Amino acid sequence: MANVNRSPPPAAVAAGKSFAVTARESLESIVVAFALAFIFRAFIVEAFVIPTGSMAPTLYGQQITHTCSTCGFEYARGVEQSLPGSRPPDATLTCPNCGSTADQVAGLELLRPSSGDRILVHKWPFSVGGEFGPERWGVTVFKDPHNGTINYIKRLVGKPGEILEIIQGDVYTASLDVLRKHDPAVIAEMDEIRRELYRFAHGGPTLRQEDVDARYAAINKRIMPYLTIQRKALDAPDAQKSLWFNIYQQDFLPNYRTQESPESRVGWSAALLPKVDTLEPEQLNRGRIPAELGSALARVKIELPESPGLIVEEPNRKWRVSAATGGDLLIVREESRLAVYDAAAAE
């Protein structure tokens, strides 16, 4: 009997090898991709999510967005992390534009804040140093010295190899190399105080606050000639810009629904007047101030001169009048009410 060769056809063998090769190559690609991703994250760039609002408004942490019911200005309000299972209390909101505290946010809404900003952090520049080293006022991510699993994000103020002092709110630095050259003993004295304070904090000998203050004052006198002020406006203009915040935006004029208003207002003043119908705007259009208008202004402690000058800027909508206390007032028709503003601030 003749032997019969039952091996698979050449086409079937080729197809089987092709699938095996493809599967192996795909698996190798996945492994290499994971390895590169871990290396990239560990040594080059890592992504972070800002948890708190300590860097706002440069970087926002967890927040809710709210529109002020008084002036219509939309702003973000930071949300602190709460304990699991706890419900934060209702919070009163303060508008950064008009200062109104009329709005509140429910505690349940604070449990569902928007996520903080996402950032990518370069991990290698500080290790390289030189031009890639730390820069003053730069946004920097670092680990908590007491817990290496916690990351913080702040602006870098002090650089390696220098002494830093804050004097009346300003940052001053002195180079350690300069101090070693002119007064090396002062560095040893500062280190000695630091060691004594550390021992005191951990149950060591008792220190009198008056003695420590006197020693620091003596050291400050010696390093004062070598201190140099560090200003954001000169050293880091981009960082200085983040210090500016909204004082008043005239696109969102306050419109108080009650007689309550913030105790301290920057750049503007506003008062709610009675219904337009009772004030007869036609008299204002003719340059006359109705008695009801004068009474309404007097109730909010705004006095008019005996013969106030009134200018019609927009008939039936906007009028300008001089107040007895100096400065013009701007009377604006807003829906069914009249509101009065400091004209200089509203323009």
Rosetta silent file (secondary structure, phi, psi, omega in degrees, C-alpha in Angstrom):
SEQUENCE: MANVNRSPPPAAVAAGKSFAVTARESLESIVVAFALAFIFRAFIVEAFVIPTGSMAPTLYGQQITHTCSTCGFEYARGVEQSLPGSRPPDATLTCPNCGSTADQVAGLELLRPSSGDRILVHKWPFSVGGEFGPERWGVTVFKDPHNGTINYIKRLVGKPGEILEIIQGDVYTASLDVLRKHDPAVIAEMDEIRRELYRFAHGGPTLRQEDVDARYAAINKRIMPYLTIQRKALDAPDAQKSLWFNIYQQDFLPNYRTQESPESRVGWSAALLPKVDTLEPEQLNRGRIPAELGSALARVKIELPESPGLIVEEPNRKWRVSAATGGDLLIVREESRLAVYDAAAAE
SCORE:     score description
SCORE:     0.000 S_00000001
   1 L     0.000  136.591 -179.178    0.000    0.000    0.000 S_00000001
   2 L   -77.993  140.954  176.248    1.359    3.449   -0.905 S_00000001
   3 L   -72.930  140.382 -179.976    1.980    5.972    1.913 S_00000001
   4 L  -109.771  124.132  178.558   -0.233    9.043    1.857 S_00000001
   5 L   -83.320  112.542 -178.274    1.274   12.395    2.942 S_00000001
   6 L  -102.112   22.384  177.686   -1.356   14.162    5.086 S_00000001
   7 L   -66.389  149.806 -178.130    0.671   17.369    5.866 S_00000001
   8 L   -64.835  153.737  178.623   -1.288   20.641    5.584 S_00000001
   9 L   -58.860  155.345  178.578   -1.158   22.529    2.323 S_00000001
  10 H   -56.272  -35.906 -178.223    1.588   25.190    2.006 S_00000001
  11 H   -64.974  -38.913 -179.893   -0.981   27.988    2.178 S_00000001
  12 H   -67.930  -38.983  177.528   -2.256   26.778    5.567 S_00000001
  13 H   -62.101  -44.869 -179.963    1.291   26.594    6.996 S_00000001
  14 H   -62.502  -38.832 -179.169    2.034   30.093    5.810 S_00000001
  15 H   -67.538  -40.012  178.618   -1.189   31.423    7.373 S_00000001
  16 H   -63.511  -45.028  177.909   -0.407   29.796   10.747 S_00000001
  17 H   -62.380  -39.141 -179.017    3.085   31.277   10.883 S_00000001
  18 H   -62.861  -41.658  178.963    1.780   34.704    9.941 S_00000001
  19 H   -66.032  -41.862 -179.700   -0.700   34.753   12.881 S_00000001
  20 H   -64.153  -43.828  179.285    1.963   33.628   15.371 S_00000001
  21 H   -64.039  -42.313  179.910    4.420   36.228   14.162 S_00000001
  22 H   -63.510  -41.940  179.367    1.780   38.964   14.295 S_00000001
  23 H   -64.825  -41.898  179.911    0.737   38.028   17.832 S_00000001
  24 H   -65.062  -43.749  179.879    4.350   37.980   19.036 S_00000001
  25 H   -64.229  -39.145  178.032    5.120   41.355   17.449 S_00000001
  26 H   -64.286  -42.501  179.085    1.976   42.884   18.944 S_00000001
  27 H   -64.135  -42.409  177.677    2.881   41.573   22.397 S_00000001
  28 H   -62.095  -40.272  179.583    6.435   42.898   22.065 S_00000001
  29 H   -63.702  -39.988  179.885    5.096   46.315   21.007 S_00000001
  30 H   -65.631  -44.148 -179.757    2.790   46.458   24.034 S_00000001
  31 H   -63.402  -45.043  179.185    5.604   45.532   26.430 S_00000001
  32 H   -62.821  -40.147  179.754    7.971   48.089   24.884 S_00000001
  33 H   -63.211  -43.685  177.749    5.269   50.783   25.035 S_00000001
  34 H   -63.137  -42.512  179.976    4.647   50.117   28.734 S_00000001
  35 H   -62.507  -44.841  178.863    8.381   50.149   29.473 S_00000001
  36 H   -64.346  -37.977  179.741    8.867   53.448   27.627 S_00000001
  37 H   -64.373  -42.562  178.995    5.847   54.952   29.395 S_00000001
  38 H   -65.941  -41.891  178.144    7.222   54.028   32.841 S_00000001
  39 H   -63.884  -43.618 -179.701   10.678   55.380   31.952 S_00000001
  40 H   -61.187  -42.849 -178.585    9.163   58.564   30.534 S_00000001
  41 H   -71.177  -35.294 -175.224    7.061   59.094   33.671 S_00000001
  42 H   -77.756  -31.512 -170.774    9.865   58.295   36.085 S_00000001
  43 H  -124.015  -14.988 -172.368   12.640   60.408   34.567 S_00000001
  44 L  -117.312  -67.918 -175.939   11.288   62.890   32.002 S_00000001
  45 E  -137.830  138.518  176.051    7.698   64.172   32.390 S_00000001
  46 E  -133.280  143.394  179.951    4.915   63.360   34.836 S_00000001
  47 E   -91.819  140.424  177.992    1.311   64.549   34.884 S_00000001
  48 E  -132.789  154.190  173.011   -0.208   66.043   38.043 S_00000001
  49 E  -114.900  127.714 -178.401   -3.650   67.288   39.057 S_00000001
  50 L   -71.622  119.563 -176.062   -3.762   70.379   41.308 S_00000001
  51 L   -86.151  -32.023 -173.847   -5.730   69.359   44.442 S_00000001
  52 L  -124.585  171.347 -177.217   -6.089   72.697   46.281 S_00000001
  53 L   -97.877   22.947 -177.474   -6.435   76.383   45.439 S_00000001
  54 L   -66.413  -20.120  179.555   -3.276   77.638   47.154 S_00000001
  55 L  -102.283    5.510  179.745   -1.836   78.651   43.748 S_00000001
  56 L   -67.343  146.400    5.197   -5.016   80.332   42.447 S_00000001
  57 L   -90.671    5.165  177.671   -5.549   82.199   40.217 S_00000001
  58 L   -62.761  -49.147  177.427   -2.376   80.961   38.463 S_00000001
  59 L  -132.347  131.128 -178.594   -3.431   77.336   38.950 S_00000001
  60 L   -96.480  139.802  171.140   -6.850   76.247   40.174 S_00000001
  61 L   -93.722 -153.415  176.910   -7.469   73.286   42.440 S_00000001
  62 L   -60.952  134.510 -172.554  -10.833   71.647   43.069 S_00000001
  63 E  -155.177  163.308  168.445  -13.481   74.327   42.542 S_00000001
  64 E  -118.887  152.348  178.383  -17.026   75.184   41.748 S_00000001
  65 E  -106.887  131.760 -176.546  -18.063   77.851   39.259 S_00000001
  66 E  -134.625  145.322  175.182  -20.679   80.366   40.334 S_00000001
  67 E  -107.178  121.738 -176.911  -22.373   83.349   38.700 S_00000001
  68 L   -63.058  129.116  179.332  -23.014   86.242   41.078 S_00000001
  69 L   -74.918  -12.539 -178.364  -26.731   87.029   41.336 S_00000001
  70 L   -88.939  -45.645 -176.117  -25.908   90.675   42.042 S_00000001
  71 L  -120.448   -6.382  178.155  -23.652   91.630   39.135 S_00000001
  72 L    80.636   10.291 -178.283  -23.655   88.560   36.867 S_00000001
  73 L   -82.025  131.571  179.592  -19.895   88.016   37.180 S_00000001
  74 E   -94.762  132.496 -178.032  -18.775   84.378   36.855 S_00000001
  75 E  -147.596  163.737  179.012  -15.965   83.232   39.126 S_00000001
  76 E  -100.922  143.178  178.453  -14.398   80.088   40.592 S_00000001
  77 E  -125.425  121.556 -177.484  -14.522   79.257   44.283 S_00000001
  78 E   -65.232  149.991 -179.117  -12.030   76.780   45.701 S_00000001
  79 L  -123.491  124.710  177.417  -13.274   73.694   47.533 S_00000001
  80 L   -79.891  147.622  178.940  -11.365   72.113   50.382 S_00000001
  81 L   -70.200  133.133 -178.650  -11.157   68.349   50.559 S_00000001
  82 L  -105.954  161.988  179.218  -13.578   66.920   53.118 S_00000001
  83 L   -68.018  144.149  178.900  -13.409   63.714   55.126 S_00000001
  84 L   -57.129  133.841  178.083  -14.993   60.654   53.478 S_00000001
  85 L    84.144   -5.953 -179.951  -18.648   60.315   54.425 S_00000001
  86 L   -98.316  150.325  178.376  -18.933   63.838   55.848 S_00000001
  87 L  -109.164  117.112  179.838  -21.129   66.593   54.425 S_00000001
  88 L   -66.573  151.353  179.984  -19.589   70.057   54.410 S_00000001
  89 L   -72.530  161.198  175.169  -21.796   72.880   55.687 S_00000001
  90 L   -60.314  145.118 -174.860  -23.433   75.399   53.387 S_00000001
  91 E  -121.442  141.539  173.916  -21.034   78.197   52.472 S_00000001
  92 E   -87.697  131.204 -177.467  -21.561   81.919   51.889 S_00000001
  93 L   -98.323  143.430  176.222  -19.930   83.158   48.685 S_00000001
  94 L  -116.544  118.251 -178.289  -18.210   86.526   48.266 S_00000001
  95 L   -70.427  127.372  178.308  -18.144   87.896   44.725 S_00000001
  96 L   -72.747  -11.813 -179.924  -14.626   89.103   43.775 S_00000001
  97 L   -90.318  -52.563 -175.666  -16.155   91.696   41.442 S_00000001
  98 L  -110.917   -7.788  178.283  -18.790   93.481   43.516 S_00000001
  99 L    78.860    6.547 -178.377  -18.164   92.055   46.993 S_00000001
 100 L   -67.573  140.740  176.170  -21.743   90.828   47.408 S_00000001
 101 L  -116.152   26.963 -176.074  -22.333   88.092   49.984 S_00000001
 102 L   -77.500  -18.966 -174.334  -25.947   87.443   48.986 S_00000001
 103 L   -96.690  148.707  174.625  -25.262   84.024   47.411 S_00000001
 104 E  -131.255  156.472  176.772  -24.818   80.688   49.146 S_00000001
 105 E  -123.878  136.323 -177.333  -23.783   77.259   47.939 S_00000001
 106 L   -72.680  149.012 -179.774  -25.200   74.040   49.358 S_00000001
 107 H   -60.611  -33.805  179.151  -22.879   71.601   51.067 S_00000001
 108 H   -63.697  -34.137  177.842  -23.922   68.826   48.676 S_00000001
 109 H   -67.742  -31.316  178.658  -22.658   70.889   45.743 S_00000001
 110 H   -69.669  -17.950  177.033  -19.272   71.201   47.466 S_00000001
 111 L   -79.457  -10.104 -178.624  -19.046   67.405   47.403 S_00000001
 112 L  -125.185   59.588 -178.630  -19.063   67.465   43.575 S_00000001
 113 L   -77.698  163.139  172.193  -16.422   70.039   42.617 S_00000001
 114 E   -74.398  151.063 -178.444  -14.735   70.330   39.251 S_00000001
 115 L   -68.001  154.456  177.432  -11.295   68.774   39.051 S_00000001
 116 L   -71.257  170.357  179.012   -8.216   70.922   39.505 S_00000001
 117 L   -61.137  149.504  177.199   -5.977   72.041   36.659 S_00000001
 118 E  -106.150  134.089 -177.338   -3.791   69.394   35.022 S_00000001
 119 E  -132.360  156.111  172.480   -0.116   70.105   34.478 S_00000001
 120 E  -110.063  129.038 -174.021    2.925   68.338   32.995 S_00000001
 121 E  -115.032  126.361  172.940    6.103   68.607   35.086 S_00000001
 122 E   -73.271  130.988 -175.303    9.637   68.215   33.745 S_00000001
 123 L  -104.588  -10.154 -173.557   11.567   65.943   36.110 S_00000001
 124 L  -100.875  -22.990 -172.620   15.094   66.167   34.696 S_00000001
 125 H   -57.294  -43.046 -177.177   16.114   69.896   34.525 S_00000001
 126 H   -65.051  -30.248  178.152   17.094   70.243   38.203 S_00000001
 127 H   -71.394  -32.428  178.505   19.308   67.156   37.929 S_00000001
 128 H   -74.041  -41.796  178.812   21.117   68.653   34.939 S_00000001
 129 L    76.467 -163.521 -179.167   21.566   72.042   36.631 S_00000001
 130 H    64.972 -130.542  179.144   23.166   75.067   35.018 S_00000001
 131 H   -66.384  -19.216  179.853   20.750   76.883   32.741 S_00000001
 132 H   -94.389    3.268 -177.856   18.203   74.163   33.471 S_00000001
 133 L   -73.193 -178.728 -177.200   18.473   74.582   37.245 S_00000001
 134 L   -63.971  140.493  177.565   15.864   76.110   39.559 S_00000001
 135 L  -117.539  136.559 -179.970   14.717   79.659   38.821 S_00000001
 136 L   -62.217  139.749  179.989   13.339   82.005   41.433 S_00000001
 137 L    75.753    1.255  177.517    9.559   82.540   41.274 S_00000001
 138 L   -75.437  148.353  176.422    9.139   79.522   39.010 S_00000001
 139 E   -73.233  125.099 -171.452    6.260   77.117   39.685 S_00000001
 140 E  -132.125  137.089  174.269    7.862   74.026   41.241 S_00000001
 141 E  -103.171  131.938 -179.887    6.578   70.600   42.287 S_00000001
 142 E  -146.254  164.243 -177.978    8.380   68.939   45.212 S_00000001
 143 E   -94.867  148.022  175.617    7.812   66.175   47.737 S_00000001
 144 E   -62.536  123.193 -179.242    6.963   66.638   51.395 S_00000001
 145 L   -58.099  -26.373 -178.789   10.235   66.096   53.315 S_00000001
 146 L   -91.410  -13.761 -178.727    8.310   64.157   55.981 S_00000001
 147 E  -150.065  102.491 -174.766    6.286   62.030   53.558 S_00000001
 148 E   -68.608   -5.584  178.860    7.751   61.157   50.187 S_00000001
 149 E   -92.253   -6.711 -177.940    4.372   60.117   48.795 S_00000001
 150 E  -105.250  129.968  178.367    2.868   63.627   49.047 S_00000001
 151 E  -105.634  141.940  175.101    3.592   66.236   46.356 S_00000001
 152 E  -120.493  154.035  174.981    3.354   70.000   46.805 S_00000001
 153 E  -129.664  123.243 -178.744    3.302   72.764   44.217 S_00000001
 154 E  -148.161  174.212  170.404    4.529   76.267   45.074 S_00000001
 155 E   -85.142  138.830  179.884    6.601   79.097   43.686 S_00000001
 156 L   -80.379  123.027 -178.276   10.323   78.711   44.278 S_00000001
 157 L  -109.948  -51.100  179.966   11.615   81.610   46.396 S_00000001
 158 L   -96.222  136.887  179.664   14.904   80.475   47.931 S_00000001
 159 L  -106.787  159.793  178.632   17.692   78.995   45.792 S_00000001
 160 L   -59.809  142.737  175.911   20.557   76.721   46.881 S_00000001
 161 L    81.313   28.408  178.149   23.566   78.497   48.372 S_00000001
 162 E  -149.999  158.825  173.831   21.850   81.565   49.818 S_00000001
 163 E   -99.107  140.456 -177.611   20.234   82.947   52.961 S_00000001
 164 E  -124.398  136.426  174.487   16.667   84.195   52.681 S_00000001
 165 E  -135.905  146.995  173.524   14.785   86.683   54.851 S_00000001
 166 E  -109.287  114.561 -176.283   11.330   88.218   54.623 S_00000001
 167 E  -119.736  112.582 -179.938   11.410   91.834   55.807 S_00000001
 168 L    52.242   41.663  175.936    8.097   93.725   55.873 S_00000001
 169 L    86.195   -8.029  178.938    6.692   91.449   53.196 S_00000001
 170 E  -100.896  147.583 -178.592    9.663   91.732   50.822 S_00000001
 171 E   -95.071  126.441  176.885   12.031   88.862   50.026 S_00000001
 172 E  -121.977  144.174  177.078   15.763   89.465   50.562 S_00000001
 173 E  -133.722  155.054  175.192   18.615   87.040   49.858 S_00000001
 174 E  -137.753  135.905 -178.410   22.340   86.925   50.539 S_00000001
 175 E   -72.807  134.772  176.149   24.832   84.595   48.892 S_00000001
 176 H   -65.026  -33.799  178.295   26.573   82.124   51.214 S_00000001
 177 H   -62.996  -39.782  178.521   29.765   82.512   49.179 S_00000001
 178 H   -67.145  -41.520  179.810   29.766   86.264   49.867 S_00000001
 179 H   -66.800  -39.586  178.029   29.164   85.721   53.584 S_00000001
 180 H   -62.066  -30.710 -178.964   31.930   83.109   53.797 S_00000001
 181 H   -77.086  -38.840 -173.359   34.282   85.641   52.263 S_00000001
 182 H  -101.702  -32.598 -177.139   33.391   88.611   54.485 S_00000001
 183 L  -152.527   73.029 -176.623   31.970   87.128   57.711 S_00000001
 184 H   -64.695  -26.073 -177.401   32.246   83.311   57.899 S_00000001
 185 H   -65.994  -27.770 -176.730   31.472   83.243   61.625 S_00000001
 186 H   -67.080  -31.747  177.770   27.900   84.449   61.058 S_00000001
 187 H   -67.562  -41.438  178.192   27.051   81.264   59.129 S_00000001
 188 H   -63.401  -37.747  179.577   28.326   79.111   61.999 S_00000001
 189 H   -67.745  -39.207  177.446   26.231   81.112   64.456 S_00000001
 190 H   -64.839  -40.505  177.252   23.080   80.673   62.353 S_00000001
 191 H   -63.923  -36.605  179.900   23.712   76.916   62.160 S_00000001
 192 H   -65.445  -43.330  177.340   24.162   76.799   65.948 S_00000001
 193 H   -62.882  -40.924  179.593   20.812   78.525   66.547 S_00000001
 194 H   -61.465  -43.102  179.358   19.152   76.174   64.094 S_00000001
 195 H   -65.825  -39.898  179.247   20.540   73.121   65.905 S_00000001
 196 H   -64.461  -41.242  177.787   19.474   74.489   69.301 S_00000001
 197 H   -65.443  -36.830  178.224   15.924   75.128   68.044 S_00000001
 198 H   -64.629  -45.268  179.414   15.781   71.615   66.603 S_00000001
 199 H   -64.321  -38.220  178.612   16.873   70.084   69.920 S_00000001
 200 H   -63.373  -40.658 -179.612   14.358   72.257   71.784 S_00000001
 201 H   -67.610  -20.533 -178.930   11.539   71.104   69.485 S_00000001
 202 L  -110.854   31.794  173.979   12.442   67.474   70.224 S_00000001
 203 L    88.008   16.548 -179.367   12.558   67.739   73.999 S_00000001
 204 L   -81.896 -163.675 -179.010   15.994   69.316   74.430 S_00000001
 205 L   -58.346  148.885 -179.131   17.092   72.167   76.715 S_00000001
 206 L   -73.657  140.760  176.917   14.665   75.041   77.225 S_00000001
 207 L  -119.490  141.481  175.687   15.236   78.256   75.248 S_00000001
 208 L   -90.505  131.676 -178.383   13.963   81.712   76.128 S_00000001
 209 H   -58.614  -37.462 -179.720   12.236   83.491   73.266 S_00000001
 210 H   -63.110  -38.873 -179.964   13.851   86.798   74.254 S_00000001
 211 H   -68.279  -41.883  179.436   17.339   85.292   74.007 S_00000001
 212 H   -64.170  -43.864  179.025   16.664   83.745   70.594 S_00000001
 213 H   -61.418  -40.858 -179.698   15.206   87.022   69.265 S_00000001
 214 H   -65.442  -39.932  179.441   18.223   88.970   70.528 S_00000001
 215 H   -67.016  -41.142  177.265   20.660   86.557   68.863 S_00000001
 216 H   -64.442  -39.501  179.582   18.755   86.723   65.578 S_00000001
 217 H   -62.418  -40.019  178.829   18.694   90.548   65.743 S_00000001
 218 H   -66.009  -39.310  178.159   22.479   90.617   66.200 S_00000001
 219 H   -66.796  -40.507 -179.380   22.957   88.276   63.243 S_00000001
 220 H   -60.595  -37.659  178.216   20.623   90.345   61.058 S_00000001
 221 H   -61.779  -34.649 -178.062   22.697   93.460   61.669 S_00000001
 222 H   -78.022  -32.480 -178.938   25.764   91.643   60.392 S_00000001
 223 H   -93.220   -8.983 -177.565   24.171   90.193   57.234 S_00000001
 224 H   -54.790  -41.919 -178.688   22.076   93.272   56.412 S_00000001
 225 H   -63.963  -16.977 -175.184   24.759   94.864   54.162 S_00000001
 226 H  -104.570    0.663 -179.873   24.798   91.754   51.972 S_00000001
 227 L   -80.438  140.504  178.105   21.020   91.333   51.521 S_00000001
 228 E  -127.801  130.915  179.975   19.502   92.053   48.110 S_00000001
 229 E   -70.961  142.740  179.088   15.785   92.451   47.487 S_00000001
 230 E  -115.522  118.565 -175.012   14.230   90.023   45.003 S_00000001
 231 L  -115.165  136.035  177.073   11.316   91.403   42.995 S_00000001
 232 H   -66.133  -38.723 -174.992    8.969   89.475   40.757 S_00000001
 233 H   -60.564  -30.511 -178.272    8.407   92.473   38.505 S_00000001
 234 H   -95.345  -43.340 -173.916   12.120   92.551   37.570 S_00000001
 235 H   -85.175  -30.609 -176.599   13.214   88.928   37.827 S_00000001
 236 L  -147.489   78.526 -177.847   10.061   87.179   36.598 S_00000001
 237 H   -57.048  -35.671 -179.773    7.543   89.480   34.856 S_00000001
 238 H   -65.082  -35.873  177.645    5.294   86.541   33.947 S_00000001
 239 H   -69.621  -34.480  179.977    5.053   85.565   37.608 S_00000001
 240 H   -64.241  -34.580 -178.702    4.219   89.143   38.569 S_00000001
 241 H   -60.316  -32.763 -176.975    1.226   89.138   36.229 S_00000001
 242 L   -70.304  -13.515  178.937   -0.384   86.360   38.237 S_00000001
 243 L   -75.619  -23.340 -177.238   -0.513   88.644   41.278 S_00000001
 244 L   -74.646  136.572  179.285   -3.066   90.936   39.630 S_00000001
 245 L  -134.192  165.245 -174.546   -6.651   90.083   40.389 S_00000001
 246 L   -69.017  122.041  174.442  -10.020   91.494   39.450 S_00000001
 247 L   -94.461  -49.558  179.190  -10.923   94.644   41.428 S_00000001
 248 L  -162.664  130.934  178.980  -13.941   95.778   39.447 S_00000001
 249 L  -117.580  116.439 -172.138  -15.174   95.037   35.939 S_00000001
 250 L   -72.058  -10.615  174.565  -17.609   97.582   34.590 S_00000001
 251 L   -70.049  -15.937  179.933  -19.127   95.025   32.212 S_00000001
 252 L  -124.120   77.964 -177.623  -20.760   93.526   35.326 S_00000001
 253 L   -73.003  135.447  178.575  -22.328   96.467   37.163 S_00000001
 254 L   -63.399  145.937  179.544  -23.724   95.623   40.623 S_00000001
 255 L  -141.533   80.302 -174.502  -27.513   95.672   40.911 S_00000001
 256 L   -68.478  132.875  178.561  -28.432   95.209   44.576 S_00000001
 257 L   -89.641   -9.211  175.626  -31.937   93.900   45.182 S_00000001
 258 L  -131.177  177.986  178.871  -31.859   95.065   48.805 S_00000001
 259 L   -79.921   -3.537 -178.936  -30.323   97.990   50.633 S_00000001
 260 L   -78.247  139.250  177.581  -27.515   95.698   51.837 S_00000001
 261 L  -150.354  161.608 -178.767  -24.114   96.214   50.243 S_00000001
 262 L   -59.017  145.627  178.700  -20.512   95.368   51.170 S_00000001
 263 L   -65.993  -35.061 -178.067  -19.014   97.433   53.972 S_00000001
 264 L  -124.728  119.942  179.487  -15.862   98.053   51.952 S_00000001
 265 L  -122.562  138.745 -178.496  -15.998   98.559   48.181 S_00000001
 266 L  -107.505  117.871  170.604  -13.018   99.260   45.949 S_00000001
 267 L    89.892   -5.085 -179.308  -13.466  101.476   42.923 S_00000001
 268 L  -161.193  165.672  172.191  -17.234  101.948   42.855 S_00000001
 269 L  -144.508  145.259 -178.070  -20.370  102.635   44.848 S_00000001
 270 E  -143.384  147.101  177.618  -23.924  101.648   44.101 S_00000001
 271 E  -143.744  142.820  179.982  -27.338  102.252   45.641 S_00000001
 272 E   -91.021  131.169  179.896  -30.777  100.952   44.703 S_00000001
 273 E  -107.817  165.822 -178.021  -33.478  103.538   44.082 S_00000001
 274 E   -63.053 -179.035 -177.411  -37.292  103.092   44.005 S_00000001
 275 E   -57.858  146.478  179.639  -39.316  101.981   40.996 S_00000001
 276 H   -62.225  -36.430 -175.522  -38.840  103.946   37.783 S_00000001
 277 H   -59.717  -33.360 -177.414  -42.570  104.522   37.474 S_00000001
 278 H   -80.877   -9.623 -175.172  -42.663  106.585   40.660 S_00000001
 279 L  -103.853   -6.069  177.565  -39.769  108.825   39.553 S_00000001
 280 L    50.954   79.301 -179.566  -41.141  109.988   36.208 S_00000001
 281 H   -56.424  -22.023  178.804  -38.051  109.681   33.980 S_00000001
 282 H   -59.919  -34.815  177.499  -39.498  112.381   31.748 S_00000001
 283 H   -65.045  -39.484  176.250  -38.539  114.942   34.429 S_00000001
 284 H   -64.333  -37.742  178.342  -34.964  113.679   34.361 S_00000001
 285 H   -63.099  -28.738  179.677  -35.002  113.959   30.557 S_00000001
 286 L   -90.043    5.842  177.422  -35.964  117.653   30.968 S_00000001
 287 L    86.936   12.768 -179.664  -33.091  118.231   33.398 S_00000001
 288 L  -109.630  144.797  179.816  -35.214  118.238   36.556 S_00000001
 289 L  -104.222  114.789  179.596  -34.680  116.028   39.597 S_00000001
 290 L   -62.226  152.058  179.684  -37.965  114.739   41.113 S_00000001
 291 H   -61.422  -35.200  179.408  -38.399  115.108   44.853 S_00000001
 292 H   -61.630  -33.929  179.226  -38.733  111.332   45.176 S_00000001
 293 H   -67.012  -44.362  177.955  -35.266  110.933   43.705 S_00000001
 294 H   -61.217  -39.913  178.544  -33.731  113.319   46.221 S_00000001
 295 H   -65.561  -40.647 -179.937  -35.467  111.492   49.081 S_00000001
 296 H   -64.971  -40.271  177.660  -34.282  108.120   47.813 S_00000001
 297 H   -66.557  -38.380  179.838  -30.677  109.365   47.589 S_00000001
 298 H   -62.992  -34.023  179.579  -30.898  110.856   51.084 S_00000001
 299 H   -65.820  -26.003  176.891  -31.935  107.456   52.465 S_00000001
 300 L  -103.695   21.977  173.196  -28.659  105.994   51.193 S_00000001
 301 L    62.501   40.868  172.575  -26.718  109.028   52.548 S_00000001
 302 L  -119.017  116.846 -177.335  -26.138  110.756   49.207 S_00000001
 303 L  -102.259  142.011  176.819  -26.834  114.488   49.301 S_00000001
 304 L  -105.997  149.058  175.321  -27.456  116.692   46.280 S_00000001
 305 L   -67.511  167.520 -178.204  -26.670  120.445   46.092 S_00000001
 306 L   -60.550  -40.088  179.203  -29.527  122.952   46.074 S_00000001
 307 L  -123.475   74.476 -176.284  -29.193  123.476   42.315 S_00000001
 308 L   -71.210  141.632  175.217  -27.632  120.263   41.003 S_00000001
 309 L   -84.729  129.011 -177.393  -26.536  120.160   37.399 S_00000001
 310 E  -121.902  130.125 -179.724  -28.124  117.289   35.512 S_00000001
 311 E  -118.171  129.556  177.829  -26.967  116.069   32.102 S_00000001
 312 E   -87.659  108.388  178.930  -29.008  113.671   29.977 S_00000001
 313 E   -86.390  -41.136  175.200  -26.523  111.218   28.501 S_00000001
 314 E  -140.659  113.011 -177.449  -29.112  108.768   27.131 S_00000001
 315 L   -53.941  136.503  178.269  -32.817  109.752   27.257 S_00000001
 316 L    67.128    5.639 -177.934  -34.912  107.443   29.430 S_00000001
 317 L  -137.127  -42.215 -172.870  -31.813  105.427   30.399 S_00000001
 318 E  -142.882  133.073  179.406  -28.788  107.335   31.735 S_00000001
 319 E  -137.444  149.707  178.654  -28.320  110.677   33.501 S_00000001
 320 E  -117.000  134.511 -178.597  -25.349  112.387   35.180 S_00000001
 321 E  -140.474  148.582  178.938  -25.745  114.590   38.281 S_00000001
 322 E   -89.422  133.614  177.871  -23.320  116.346   40.650 S_00000001
 323 L   -93.653  155.719 -178.566  -23.373  115.313   44.334 S_00000001
 324 L   -67.643  -27.344 -177.605  -22.819  117.736   47.198 S_00000001
 325 L   -82.304    0.533  179.026  -19.910  115.651   48.510 S_00000001
 326 L    99.493  141.104 -178.882  -17.990  116.062   45.251 S_00000001
 327 L    89.850  148.818 -179.432  -17.820  113.942   42.114 S_00000001
 328 E   -86.397  151.478  173.346  -20.517  113.071   39.619 S_00000001
 329 E  -109.924  146.008  178.308  -23.119  110.378   40.035 S_00000001
 330 E  -112.420  117.202  178.985  -24.375  108.230   37.191 S_00000001
 331 E   -99.424  122.510 -174.226  -28.072  107.302   37.336 S_00000001
 332 E  -123.789  134.192  175.563  -28.844  104.272   35.178 S_00000001
 333 E   -84.569  120.726 -179.883  -32.198  102.716   34.383 S_00000001
 334 E  -124.660  103.448 -176.043  -31.980   98.948   34.893 S_00000001
 335 L    55.859 -114.609 -175.923  -35.210   97.155   33.997 S_00000001
 336 L  -101.470   17.181 -177.628  -37.818   98.542   36.433 S_00000001
 337 E  -132.365  164.831  169.256  -35.355  100.280   38.774 S_00000001
 338 E  -112.152  137.747  175.217  -32.879  103.099   38.851 S_00000001
 339 E  -123.742  146.479 -178.685  -29.357  102.506   40.196 S_00000001
 340 E  -116.551  136.409 -177.285  -26.806  105.160   41.003 S_00000001
 341 E  -128.661  158.656  168.757  -23.027  104.697   40.559 S_00000001
 342 E   -68.992  115.408 -172.324  -19.887  106.673   41.118 S_00000001
 343 H   -62.461  -39.619 -177.437  -19.502  108.091   37.588 S_00000001
 344 H   -64.660  -35.572 -178.301  -15.689  108.202   37.671 S_00000001
 345 H   -81.433  -27.939 -176.717  -15.459  104.529   38.670 S_00000001
 346 H   -81.099  -11.219 -176.919  -18.160  103.298   36.306 S_00000001
 347 L   -97.620    0.000    0.000  -16.498  104.756   33.209 S_00000001
